[in-house]
XYZ file of C-alpha atoms in Angstrom:
780
model
C -47.656 -4.157 -2.501
C -50.019 -4.267 -5.506
C -50.058 -0.485 -5.587
C -46.291 -0.417 -5.626
C -46.183 -2.914 -8.485
C -48.530 -0.786 -10.521
C -46.522 2.362 -9.892
C -44.706 3.021 -13.209
C -42.021 5.050 -11.407
C -40.838 2.033 -9.370
C -39.309 -1.173 -10.692
C -41.611 -4.104 -9.906
C -40.451 -6.007 -6.837
C -38.772 -3.013 -5.228
C -39.766 -0.324 -2.795
C -39.655 3.373 -3.620
C -36.336 5.222 -3.450
C -36.412 8.911 -2.710
C -33.870 11.390 -4.117
C -31.052 11.901 -1.599
C -28.710 14.567 -2.930
C -25.338 13.410 -4.161
C -25.707 9.644 -3.901
C -22.054 8.989 -4.691
C -20.728 11.200 -1.913
C -23.290 9.772 0.514
C -21.831 6.366 -0.381
C -18.274 7.489 0.380
C -19.343 9.097 3.656
C -21.038 5.840 4.638
C -17.852 3.911 3.947
C -15.998 6.234 6.311
C -18.509 5.562 9.092
C -18.285 1.821 8.484
C -14.499 1.960 8.581
C -14.464 4.084 11.716
C -16.489 1.383 13.491
C -14.188 -1.328 12.183
C -11.104 0.558 13.371
C -12.641 0.953 16.810
C -13.454 -2.763 16.824
C -9.887 -3.667 15.830
C -8.531 -1.381 18.518
C -10.929 -2.820 21.121
C -9.915 -6.347 20.174
C -6.325 -5.297 20.666
C -7.258 -4.124 24.172
C -8.805 -7.451 25.099
C -6.749 -9.296 27.201
C -3.342 -7.910 26.603
C -1.254 -9.921 24.143
C 0.887 -11.775 26.648
C 1.824 -14.810 24.564
C 5.590 -14.774 24.339
C 6.420 -18.426 23.641
C 9.137 -18.854 21.075
C 6.935 -20.491 18.375
C 4.331 -17.748 18.755
C 6.775 -14.851 18.712
C 8.700 -16.361 15.808
C 5.544 -16.526 13.717
C 4.598 -12.990 14.718
C 8.039 -11.674 13.828
C 7.951 -13.376 10.447
C 4.565 -11.848 9.786
C 5.733 -8.391 10.867
C 8.848 -8.660 8.698
C 6.672 -9.440 5.684
C 4.263 -6.559 6.307
C 7.060 -3.983 6.574
C 8.948 -5.529 3.650
C 12.013 -6.581 5.660
C 12.322 -9.793 3.667
C 15.528 -9.540 1.607
C 18.630 -11.387 2.751
C 21.316 -9.019 3.966
C 24.851 -9.392 2.728
C 27.077 -11.722 4.757
C 30.330 -10.676 6.398
C 29.112 -7.373 7.859
C 31.580 -4.557 8.213
C 31.741 -0.935 9.273
C 33.849 1.038 6.813
C 35.294 4.509 6.966
C 34.217 7.034 4.323
C 37.201 9.147 3.327
C 38.976 10.713 0.384
C 42.402 12.307 0.083
C 40.752 15.662 0.683
C 38.182 14.608 3.285
C 39.399 12.336 6.063
C 36.983 10.056 7.891
C 37.828 11.577 11.269
C 35.468 14.535 11.615
C 35.840 15.540 15.222
C 37.765 14.678 18.369
C 36.460 15.722 21.765
C 37.918 14.827 25.163
C 35.433 11.981 25.428
C 34.929 10.564 21.914
C 35.841 10.724 18.228
C 33.459 11.072 15.308
C 34.027 9.250 12.003
C 32.084 9.105 8.735
C 31.149 5.472 8.062
C 29.140 3.195 5.832
C 28.140 -0.465 5.982
C 26.824 -2.930 3.374
C 23.186 -4.010 3.542
C 22.130 -5.470 0.169
C 23.922 -5.665 -3.135
C 24.164 -2.035 -4.185
C 22.667 -0.691 -0.947
C 24.702 0.678 1.942
C 23.885 2.393 5.161
C 25.744 5.626 5.811
C 26.201 7.877 8.790
C 28.548 8.638 11.650
C 30.090 6.636 14.442
C 30.904 8.235 17.790
C 33.651 6.196 19.465
C 34.498 6.775 23.121
C 38.207 7.324 23.747
C 37.942 5.124 26.821
C 36.536 1.625 27.178
C 33.129 1.008 25.611
C 30.276 -0.412 27.673
C 27.684 -0.899 24.871
C 27.001 -0.431 21.187
C 24.039 1.795 20.368
C 22.355 2.621 17.075
C 20.946 6.133 17.458
C 18.248 6.940 14.921
C 17.353 10.599 14.385
C 14.134 11.855 12.872
C 14.059 11.707 9.085
C 14.648 15.444 8.695
C 17.611 15.565 11.085
C 21.033 14.768 9.671
C 23.554 12.699 11.611
C 25.775 15.780 11.764
C 23.024 17.807 13.448
C 22.356 15.245 16.172
C 26.105 14.726 16.631
C 26.735 18.452 17.091
C 28.745 18.896 13.886
C 26.175 21.039 12.067
C 23.746 23.739 13.159
C 20.015 23.315 13.405
C 19.400 21.530 16.700
C 19.559 22.570 20.306
C 22.340 20.696 22.119
C 19.718 19.127 24.391
C 18.378 17.209 21.363
C 21.802 15.772 20.446
C 21.196 12.475 22.234
C 23.941 10.508 20.398
C 26.501 12.797 22.062
C 25.023 12.068 25.491
C 25.200 8.339 24.771
C 28.845 8.603 23.706
C 29.604 10.544 26.876
C 28.122 7.587 28.761
C 30.764 5.331 27.157
C 28.607 3.897 24.354
C 29.908 3.446 20.842
C 27.149 5.103 18.823
C 26.331 4.711 15.131
C 24.008 7.378 13.722
C 22.491 6.324 10.363
C 21.129 8.796 7.856
C 17.459 8.278 7.056
C 15.677 9.054 3.806
C 14.271 12.528 4.382
C 10.923 14.191 3.752
C 12.184 16.663 1.152
C 11.142 16.562 -2.486
C 13.042 17.170 -5.710
C 13.701 20.750 -4.671
C 16.274 19.400 -2.260
C 18.486 18.996 -5.318
C 17.540 15.450 -6.289
C 16.832 15.154 -10.035
C 15.489 11.601 -9.815
C 11.967 12.724 -8.918
C 10.137 14.288 -11.821
C 6.777 16.034 -11.933
C 5.978 15.442 -8.277
C 6.195 17.051 -4.882
C 6.316 13.703 -3.124
C 8.704 13.444 -0.187
C 11.603 11.106 -0.881
C 10.113 8.668 1.626
C 6.797 8.544 -0.216
C 8.472 8.084 -3.582
C 10.255 4.971 -2.342
C 7.159 3.776 -0.482
C 5.108 3.774 -3.703
C 7.358 1.570 -5.781
C 8.292 -0.648 -2.848
C 4.714 -1.258 -1.633
C 3.679 -2.751 -4.976
C 6.579 -5.193 -4.690
C 6.026 -6.266 -1.093
C 8.673 -3.924 0.299
C 8.511 -0.709 2.304
C 10.680 2.244 3.215
C 10.226 1.150 6.859
C 11.506 -2.332 6.058
C 14.461 -1.035 4.087
C 15.609 1.174 6.938
C 15.021 -1.507 9.552
C 17.302 -3.701 7.452
C 19.975 -1.005 7.630
C 19.672 -1.071 11.411
C 19.832 -4.864 11.530
C 22.911 -4.860 9.298
C 24.613 -2.896 12.073
C 23.354 -5.432 14.591
C 24.939 -8.103 12.377
C 28.208 -6.213 12.538
C 28.191 -5.789 16.299
C 27.189 -9.392 17.010
C 28.984 -11.259 14.210
C 32.011 -9.215 13.162
C 33.021 -8.141 16.694
C 31.259 -10.658 18.931
C 34.237 -11.520 21.081
C 33.720 -8.650 23.509
C 30.127 -9.582 24.256
C 28.969 -6.000 24.368
C 25.192 -5.440 24.396
C 23.492 -3.759 21.439
C 20.734 -1.195 21.869
C 18.663 1.058 19.624
C 17.500 4.574 20.520
C 15.348 6.523 18.083
C 13.365 9.724 17.821
C 10.406 10.499 15.534
C 10.826 8.445 12.369
C 13.876 6.965 14.066
C 11.650 5.968 16.990
C 9.398 4.076 14.595
C 12.425 2.230 13.221
C 13.796 1.515 16.693
C 10.485 0.008 17.788
C 10.193 -2.230 14.725
C 13.858 -3.264 14.834
C 13.601 -4.258 18.482
C 10.409 -6.198 17.828
C 12.063 -8.177 15.034
C 15.498 -8.962 16.467
C 16.188 -10.478 19.891
C 19.863 -9.564 19.634
C 18.870 -6.004 20.466
C 19.128 -5.848 24.243
C 17.205 -2.640 24.882
C 15.137 -0.160 22.880
C 14.277 3.476 23.520
C 11.431 5.067 21.554
C 11.288 8.846 21.726
C 8.524 11.033 20.304
C 6.710 8.189 18.584
C 4.928 5.709 20.906
C 1.106 5.980 20.693
C -2.142 4.326 19.603
C -2.186 3.637 15.849
C -5.929 3.738 15.159
C -5.517 7.100 13.434
C -2.364 6.150 11.544
C -4.286 6.691 8.301
C -3.905 10.438 8.875
C -0.111 10.209 8.996
C 2.120 10.550 5.932
C 1.572 7.688 3.515
C 5.133 6.423 3.895
C 3.903 5.074 7.248
C 1.087 3.132 5.544
C 1.577 -0.501 6.591
C -0.769 -3.119 5.173
C -2.828 -4.971 7.819
C -1.192 -3.006 10.628
C -4.172 -3.416 12.943
C -5.735 -6.659 11.715
C -3.413 -9.398 10.419
C -4.810 -12.059 8.137
C -4.760 -14.737 10.844
C -7.037 -12.738 13.119
C -4.301 -12.315 15.728
C -3.580 -9.033 17.450
C -2.291 -6.350 15.113
C 1.020 -4.562 15.221
C 0.192 -1.382 17.069
C 2.890 0.042 19.282
C 1.848 -1.918 22.392
C 1.951 -5.154 20.400
C 5.412 -4.347 19.092
C 6.430 -3.726 22.700
C 5.207 -7.223 23.574
C 7.551 -8.640 20.927
C 10.400 -6.778 22.645
C 9.509 -8.171 26.091
C 11.234 -9.149 28.338
C 14.044 -7.027 26.935
C 14.233 -3.447 28.064
C 11.992 -0.783 26.518
C 12.082 2.891 27.397
C 9.258 5.085 26.152
C 10.689 8.594 26.094
C 7.442 10.577 26.015
C 8.634 13.824 24.492
C 6.800 15.703 21.723
C 7.377 14.071 18.365
C 8.105 15.913 15.129
C 5.466 18.169 13.617
C 4.778 17.668 9.897
C 1.932 19.723 8.474
C 1.837 17.923 5.130
C 3.939 17.104 2.082
C 6.199 19.686 0.427
C 4.242 22.454 -1.265
C 3.264 22.155 -4.915
C 5.504 24.203 -7.161
C 5.766 24.671 -10.913
C 3.368 21.839 -11.658
C 5.037 19.407 -9.297
C 2.256 17.699 -7.395
C 0.867 14.286 -6.590
C 2.013 13.809 -2.986
C -0.463 12.212 -0.619
C -1.789 14.295 2.262
C -0.692 13.349 5.761
C 0.586 15.032 8.887
C 2.319 14.325 12.175
C 1.585 15.895 15.540
C 2.780 15.048 19.051
C 0.785 12.408 20.921
C -1.199 13.561 23.966
C 0.486 12.289 27.162
C -2.609 10.331 28.189
C -2.532 8.437 24.873
C 1.098 7.458 25.439
C 0.323 6.304 28.992
C -2.614 4.215 27.780
C -0.548 2.504 25.104
C 2.231 1.699 27.580
C -0.402 0.310 29.954
C -1.567 -2.066 27.216
C 1.909 -3.557 26.965
C 2.585 -3.794 30.688
C 0.729 -7.089 31.397
C 3.087 -8.919 29.038
C 6.118 -7.553 30.896
C 4.551 -8.336 34.280
C 3.733 -11.879 33.229
C 7.405 -12.417 32.377
C 8.551 -10.956 35.676
C 10.051 -8.010 33.802
C 7.732 -5.215 34.822
C 10.675 -3.008 35.734
C 12.077 -3.340 32.203
C 9.231 -1.350 30.647
C 9.928 2.257 31.588
C 7.828 5.312 30.756
C 9.649 8.621 31.081
C 7.501 11.722 30.715
C 9.640 14.713 29.869
C 6.965 17.364 29.465
C 5.803 19.475 26.544
C 9.140 21.258 26.139
C 11.382 18.212 26.414
C 13.698 17.103 23.628
C 14.688 13.527 22.776
C 17.144 11.870 25.085
C 16.105 13.373 28.400
C 18.599 12.510 31.175
C 16.088 10.225 32.867
C 15.385 8.358 29.622
C 19.089 7.997 28.804
C 19.887 6.744 32.298
C 17.047 4.214 32.161
C 18.126 3.029 28.707
C 21.776 2.561 29.727
C 20.754 0.748 32.898
C 18.531 -1.649 30.947
C 21.136 -2.188 28.236
C 24.408 -2.390 30.137
C 23.374 -2.583 33.761
C 25.026 -0.422 36.374
C 28.546 -1.528 35.559
C 31.041 1.210 34.825
C 33.171 1.245 31.685
C 36.119 -0.355 33.432
C 34.290 -3.360 34.859
C 35.935 -6.265 33.123
C 34.864 -8.295 30.157
C 31.831 -6.228 29.217
C 33.996 -3.264 28.323
C 35.509 -3.105 24.849
C 38.852 -1.434 24.370
C 38.775 1.720 22.301
C 41.584 0.234 20.242
C 38.952 -1.612 18.184
C 38.316 0.698 15.246
C 36.147 0.621 12.131
C 37.932 -0.692 9.059
C 40.792 1.636 8.192
C 40.470 3.949 11.209
C 43.544 5.859 12.287
C 44.076 5.372 16.040
C 45.494 8.837 16.621
C 44.942 12.361 15.417
C 45.309 15.918 16.572
C 43.506 16.664 19.845
C 40.814 19.301 20.062
C 37.502 19.902 18.374
C 36.537 19.713 14.669
C 39.167 18.009 12.527
C 37.491 18.003 9.099
C 34.547 19.346 7.191
C 31.513 17.029 7.570
C 30.267 15.137 4.495
C 27.884 16.938 2.155
C 24.481 15.810 3.470
C 22.752 16.504 0.137
C 25.140 14.294 -1.837
C 24.844 11.548 0.766
C 21.038 11.795 0.756
C 21.045 11.513 -3.024
C 23.257 8.415 -2.823
C 21.021 6.770 -0.263
C 17.851 7.640 -2.142
C 19.288 6.510 -5.464
C 20.461 3.188 -4.049
C 17.000 2.293 -2.756
C 15.384 3.393 -6.023
C 17.766 1.253 -8.052
C 17.357 -1.719 -5.718
C 13.573 -1.535 -5.976
C 13.655 -1.095 -9.745
C 15.771 -4.256 -9.805
C 13.010 -6.042 -7.889
C 10.561 -4.746 -10.486
C 12.620 -6.303 -13.286
C 12.629 -9.629 -11.442
C 8.929 -9.580 -10.554
C 7.843 -11.618 -13.571
C 10.056 -14.526 -12.538
C 8.713 -14.377 -8.993
C 5.137 -14.453 -10.292
C 5.995 -17.460 -12.445
C 7.356 -19.231 -9.377
C 4.289 -18.258 -7.347
C 2.009 -19.662 -10.074
C 3.932 -22.905 -10.484
C 1.059 -24.827 -8.881
C -1.404 -23.946 -11.641
C -2.046 -26.869 -14.005
C -3.104 -25.908 -17.578
C -3.282 -29.464 -18.876
C -7.077 -29.205 -19.182
C -9.864 -26.764 -18.420
C -10.887 -28.864 -15.434
C -7.409 -29.042 -13.915
C -6.907 -25.331 -14.561
C -10.041 -24.373 -12.697
C -9.336 -26.715 -9.802
C -5.670 -25.738 -9.473
C -6.324 -21.988 -9.628
C -9.076 -21.905 -7.013
C -6.632 -21.111 -4.207
C -5.053 -18.337 -6.311
C -8.487 -16.754 -6.640
C -8.884 -16.916 -2.858
C -5.399 -15.451 -2.385
C -6.154 -12.520 -4.692
C -9.262 -11.729 -2.679
C -8.003 -12.479 0.830
C -4.335 -11.513 0.734
C -3.997 -8.834 -1.940
C -7.307 -7.024 -2.475
C -8.820 -7.762 0.922
C -12.038 -9.556 1.831
C -14.473 -7.680 4.056
C -17.013 -9.506 6.223
C -20.019 -10.776 4.243
C -22.838 -8.282 3.746
C -24.871 -8.177 6.944
C -28.137 -6.613 5.752
C -30.912 -7.874 3.515
C -30.719 -6.034 0.156
C -34.082 -4.259 0.647
C -34.145 -3.093 -3.000
C -35.526 0.389 -3.669
C -35.874 2.118 -7.010
C -37.160 5.161 -8.835
C -37.539 5.806 -12.534
C -34.914 8.213 -13.857
C -35.060 7.575 -17.647
C -37.897 6.911 -20.080
C -36.464 6.375 -23.548
C -38.146 4.973 -26.667
C -36.628 1.525 -26.273
C -35.944 1.209 -22.530
C -36.711 2.513 -19.070
C -34.036 3.402 -16.533
C -34.348 2.983 -12.762
C -32.007 4.124 -10.052
C -31.569 1.158 -7.692
C -30.395 1.076 -4.072
C -29.378 -2.089 -2.198
C -28.213 -2.365 1.413
C -24.864 -3.993 2.238
C -23.872 -3.076 5.821
C -25.150 -0.328 8.110
C -24.270 2.965 6.352
C -23.021 1.087 3.262
C -25.130 0.486 0.187
C -24.803 -0.438 -3.472
C -26.330 1.848 -6.064
C -26.682 2.022 -9.811
C -29.022 2.490 -12.739
C -30.814 -0.450 -14.369
C -31.878 -0.066 -18.027
C -34.766 -2.400 -18.888
C -35.768 -2.904 -22.547
C -39.404 -2.195 -23.297
C -39.778 -5.105 -25.714
C -39.273 -7.865 -23.137
C -41.700 -10.699 -23.696
C -43.413 -12.532 -20.830
C -41.082 -15.212 -19.456
C -38.139 -13.988 -21.547
C -34.706 -13.886 -19.857
C -32.039 -11.706 -21.429
C -28.315 -11.161 -20.896
C -27.074 -8.294 -18.729
C -24.066 -6.091 -19.386
C -22.702 -4.250 -16.354
C -21.249 -0.979 -17.703
C -18.728 0.551 -15.340
C -17.624 4.181 -15.175
C -14.097 5.311 -14.347
C -12.476 7.554 -11.754
C -14.754 10.312 -10.398
C -17.547 8.933 -12.561
C -21.248 8.302 -12.116
C -23.772 5.984 -13.805
C -25.167 8.907 -15.834
C -21.755 9.281 -17.504
C -22.088 5.946 -19.304
C -25.757 6.520 -20.182
C -26.475 10.118 -21.033
C -23.268 12.043 -21.836
C -22.804 11.555 -25.590
C -19.763 13.839 -25.791
C -17.835 12.007 -23.072
C -15.221 9.291 -23.406
C -17.926 6.705 -22.652
C -19.930 7.514 -25.799
C -23.110 6.466 -23.958
C -22.119 2.829 -24.330
C -24.628 1.699 -21.693
C -27.497 3.390 -23.542
C -26.274 2.009 -26.883
C -26.221 -1.519 -25.488
C -29.733 -1.051 -24.106
C -30.809 0.156 -27.539
C -29.497 -3.161 -28.895
C -31.840 -5.000 -26.531
C -29.520 -5.803 -23.642
C -30.451 -5.336 -20.040
C -27.821 -2.944 -18.711
C -26.758 -2.122 -15.179
C -24.479 0.870 -14.472
C -23.162 0.704 -10.884
C -21.966 3.635 -8.823
C -18.489 2.727 -7.619
C -16.974 4.537 -4.611
C -13.806 5.863 -6.255
C -15.126 9.410 -6.288
C -14.459 12.514 -4.228
C -10.676 12.764 -4.463
C -9.068 12.649 -1.040
C -12.437 11.728 0.492
C -12.422 8.228 -1.018
C -8.647 7.971 -0.844
C -8.853 8.662 2.871
C -11.202 5.700 3.137
C -8.604 3.575 1.351
C -5.964 4.720 3.868
C -8.246 3.588 6.704
C -8.944 0.325 4.894
C -5.256 -0.534 4.515
C -4.890 -0.696 8.301
C -7.420 -3.554 8.221
C -6.080 -5.328 5.148
C -8.690 -3.938 2.739
C -8.629 -1.880 -0.468
C -11.237 0.048 -2.450
C -12.037 -3.250 -4.199
C -12.950 -4.868 -0.872
C -16.064 -2.691 -0.762
C -16.803 -3.103 -4.467
C -16.694 -6.897 -4.024
C -19.332 -6.698 -1.297
C -21.466 -4.283 -3.311
C -21.165 -6.535 -6.349
C -22.079 -9.643 -4.373
C -25.332 -8.006 -3.301
C -25.938 -6.579 -6.780
C -25.317 -9.888 -8.535
C -27.589 -11.707 -6.125
C -30.356 -9.215 -6.827
C -29.837 -9.202 -10.613
C -29.829 -12.993 -10.780
C -33.156 -13.036 -8.977
C -34.957 -10.798 -11.496
C -37.373 -12.841 -13.559
C -36.304 -11.211 -16.831
C -32.536 -11.769 -16.320
C -30.638 -14.819 -17.517
C -28.345 -15.427 -14.491
C -25.842 -17.351 -16.611
C -25.271 -14.386 -18.954
C -24.090 -11.413 -16.884
C -21.059 -9.646 -18.391
C -18.780 -6.855 -17.128
C -17.466 -4.003 -19.321
C -15.574 -1.080 -17.824
C -13.416 1.855 -18.887
C -10.391 3.246 -17.049
C -10.938 2.684 -13.302
C -13.881 0.651 -14.495
C -11.337 -1.348 -16.495
C -9.428 -1.965 -13.272
C -12.562 -3.382 -11.716
C -13.153 -5.397 -14.910
C -9.830 -7.104 -14.223
C -10.330 -7.729 -10.519
C -14.036 -8.281 -9.874
C -14.693 -11.028 -12.482
C -11.363 -12.662 -11.561
C -12.848 -13.306 -8.114
C -16.631 -13.350 -8.622
C -17.322 -16.179 -11.043
C -20.988 -15.233 -11.524
C -19.708 -12.906 -14.225
C -19.616 -14.900 -17.443
C -17.434 -12.473 -19.439
C -15.239 -9.420 -18.932
C -14.047 -6.554 -21.132
C -11.283 -4.254 -19.928
C -11.187 -0.940 -21.790
C -8.640 1.835 -21.426
C -6.730 0.175 -18.607
C -5.136 -3.162 -19.549
C -1.412 -2.853 -19.058
C 1.763 -4.341 -17.723
C 0.205 -3.181 -14.480
C 3.173 -3.627 -12.164
C 5.391 -1.540 -14.462
C 2.586 1.022 -14.699
C 2.560 1.334 -10.908
C 6.220 1.021 -9.935
C 8.433 2.095 -12.848
C 10.351 5.366 -12.697
C 11.030 5.177 -16.452
C 7.453 5.023 -17.760
C 6.160 8.599 -18.185
C 2.555 7.617 -17.365
C 3.545 5.660 -14.269
C 1.530 6.133 -11.090
C 4.842 7.002 -9.468
C 4.237 10.579 -10.629
C 0.493 11.127 -10.168
C -1.875 12.030 -7.357
C -3.552 8.603 -7.413
C -1.741 7.432 -4.323
C -4.357 4.749 -3.566
C -3.382 2.674 -6.618
C -0.693 0.639 -4.901
C -1.649 -2.880 -3.766
C 0.736 -4.552 -1.351
C 2.912 -7.269 -2.923
C 0.766 -7.444 -6.059
C 3.911 -7.407 -8.181
C 5.083 -10.786 -6.906
C 1.701 -12.473 -7.199
C -0.709 -11.077 -9.810
C -0.230 -8.968 -12.909
C -3.042 -8.488 -15.403
C -2.155 -11.674 -17.263
C -2.582 -13.655 -14.042
C -5.916 -11.951 -13.292
C -7.071 -12.805 -16.812
C -5.967 -16.366 -16.096
C -8.469 -16.421 -13.232
C -11.183 -15.166 -15.600
C -10.438 -18.082 -17.938
C -12.129 -20.141 -19.284
C -14.744 -17.355 -19.435
C -14.393 -14.963 -22.400
C -12.073 -11.990 -21.878
C -11.344 -9.004 -24.128
C -9.139 -5.906 -24.114
C -10.134 -2.643 -25.837
C -7.189 -0.339 -26.535
C -6.904 3.015 -28.283
C -3.530 3.575 -29.918
C -3.450 7.146 -28.533
C -4.564 6.240 -25.014
C -2.131 7.901 -22.632
C -2.647 5.395 -19.829
C -0.044 3.145 -21.422
C 1.996 2.166 -24.439
C 0.861 -0.290 -27.106
C 4.116 -2.192 -26.661
C 3.524 -2.834 -22.952
C -0.169 -3.612 -23.452
C 0.645 -6.111 -26.204
C 3.444 -7.651 -24.142
C 1.071 -8.392 -21.272
C -1.827 -9.449 -23.475
C 0.362 -11.955 -25.362
C 0.593 -13.933 -22.121
C -3.202 -13.962 -21.893
C -3.546 -15.121 -25.491
C -0.989 -17.882 -24.937
C -2.810 -19.085 -21.818
C -6.156 -19.267 -23.606
C -4.487 -21.084 -26.512
C -2.852 -23.573 -24.134
C -6.287 -24.249 -22.658
C -7.752 -24.821 -26.136
C -10.062 -21.795 -25.972
C -8.229 -19.254 -28.125
C -11.511 -18.025 -29.604
C -12.636 -16.800 -26.158
C -10.154 -13.955 -25.965
C -9.386 -10.971 -28.177
C -7.781 -7.552 -28.193
C -9.256 -4.693 -30.216
C -6.978 -1.814 -31.179
C -8.546 1.308 -32.632
C -7.357 4.709 -33.777
C -8.314 6.807 -30.786
C -7.566 7.693 -27.217
C -8.864 6.952 -23.744
C -12.463 6.059 -24.544
C -15.021 3.381 -25.238
C -14.958 2.466 -28.915
C -17.753 -0.097 -28.819
C -17.269 -1.769 -32.185
C -15.373 -5.053 -31.839
C -16.360 -5.202 -28.166
C -20.078 -5.068 -28.987
C -19.591 -7.882 -31.498
C -17.675 -9.835 -28.815
C -20.593 -9.418 -26.420
C -23.137 -10.484 -29.063
C -21.135 -13.576 -29.945
C -20.382 -14.832 -26.439
C -23.678 -13.826 -24.851
C -25.606 -15.373 -27.731
C -27.556 -12.214 -28.485
C -28.897 -10.931 -31.783
C -29.246 -7.138 -31.428
C -32.761 -5.762 -31.605
C -31.478 -2.674 -33.386
C -28.299 -1.625 -35.191
C -25.865 0.648 -33.337
C -25.495 3.863 -35.350
C -23.387 5.891 -32.909
C -20.361 7.699 -34.342
C -17.359 6.915 -32.123
C -14.665 7.791 -34.624
C -13.607 10.834 -32.627
C -10.023 10.584 -31.508
C -9.366 11.591 -27.890
């Protein structure tokens, strides 16, 4: 130990650290291994004893939780109806066959949002009402046989109509990008589904929830507008439609039977699927209960009928190709589930059905590798579960075909096609535009919802503010950003000298967090420390794809060596390595984390907890004076980490402070994350709970500052000032106006380091050892 302490290449009190290649990418790889173990653990917990609790209080709570996670939370319009879509030139009746008629229809869901599609009405008595959900890239006309593109064997709505079911076929938002003719998406190759997912996720909604609501609006119609016939309601879906069928059946007991085709499987690898299937906490809800994998959704359907139609699901190799600068879509693919995986997932759900004496109501139909959705065996099983074995003429359960959608003509010319089908591109644009406008409306209302959420905060004094906001701090960590388990390893600090400058020495530092996960950074220690002296620390944080060296030893960069300049002024400086590096490598880790209710900040919190504990224990550090100062992505952490970890005494957000929810979800702001490749930015339901003003409120009464270049393209001065005004007002209300400031400068996305350095000196009580002579006047 004495030899180690005398070694000038190792920081006293630490062991030696050996060079290990690209430390940042080793960190990201370690996070993947950690997450893989956690996903296996979540999946194993889901296997332990099968979730057989089906009491009404339990299932009600589970359904409410599921509805929140998929964003199916908005009240649907009352007085449901099914309306014909027709013009003078295009009648609603599209086809008449010997067995059924096909009409173009729509139905109201929310204010300004309709469902659209086709209805296939048997010409004889009806035995059941079925909502048939195609895959997202299949139009209702294709699955109804009115348009080319599908083999007749895949046209399962027709087979249902031939079995005397009235069938509604909704259109789903497709996977095409702006090249499908939709001008609403600019500068991006995102599929329509991803584009809606992004804005909705930030506001606690989801494309899955929106489309489930369209299904449930039809259930409203069948059970409320035409309840007198008592006909059962079922849902049959394939691919993306199978996902919606499964979730709809899990949420609504009015659905008598569900058939899931080409979708049912284990969800541990859902992070590899397209991001519009990204559901927060899918595998590990906040209450520690079983997750919402497919078997668990099946349990919520029990004892009602469920048919798993094990045919190959859709194949999606990735997002639309990048063309003419349009990019930004998240990677993700779909491939058919192996038959053994489907069998295993069905087996997980079976104990719940058996316990309820309904084992025969969970049916697995294996159609083979060449099968198409709606195999005869699956259709027969579905009809038997939904309507029993009664024929269409057996009394009260049969509805007369005289009941028509609003405005339907009872008669028309016999034969085949009667009219040209609706233009699917125009209809897709309507449906897409409605959901965009609805979500942008939620964005405009988000401020009022945050105000309501924060109504329990009491600013009458500093003491009441801190006491009344404690649960908001916990909510930000637990519910929004995600709290990982506490670090499980001793820090075991290791170091090696990497800088030897005239006024300070720099050491790379490694600290253990969990197996395979570590914290890393560079500590700059002034050479003029006196025995027993304790100095303030400034944590200097790099941005996206950055490294500690960027803030220390790259004078021409946007950081202007601000860590080195602060060390020259006599501060102790720590520059952490954060894991937002490696492009899709770290973003893939975020996708895995979302399944468990975690974000990139979940790992940074744990790394920071270990780092702060170690820093506070150094005999030359004043533990009450540790400040945080970050640029860009480092500015994002400067908003979130000190808001939760109160060991930070001060925070400075540079090149990031914004009306953050608008920045993430607006389709009108040119620099919005709606149009970029940073698909990990979106934090579920943040818009209704915490904007940057609210995060700054959690930093209060500690000092907080914003550094903003007028030419910084991450935002607009007007939006930055709008959000900061709320921070300034809060600090003024608390009687601590002098503890907050905003510094504008003539420049771009960079550290300026003038007013901010003075802010640090003032609030950390430090008189600089030397004057900062760096020239940071360069505009970027």
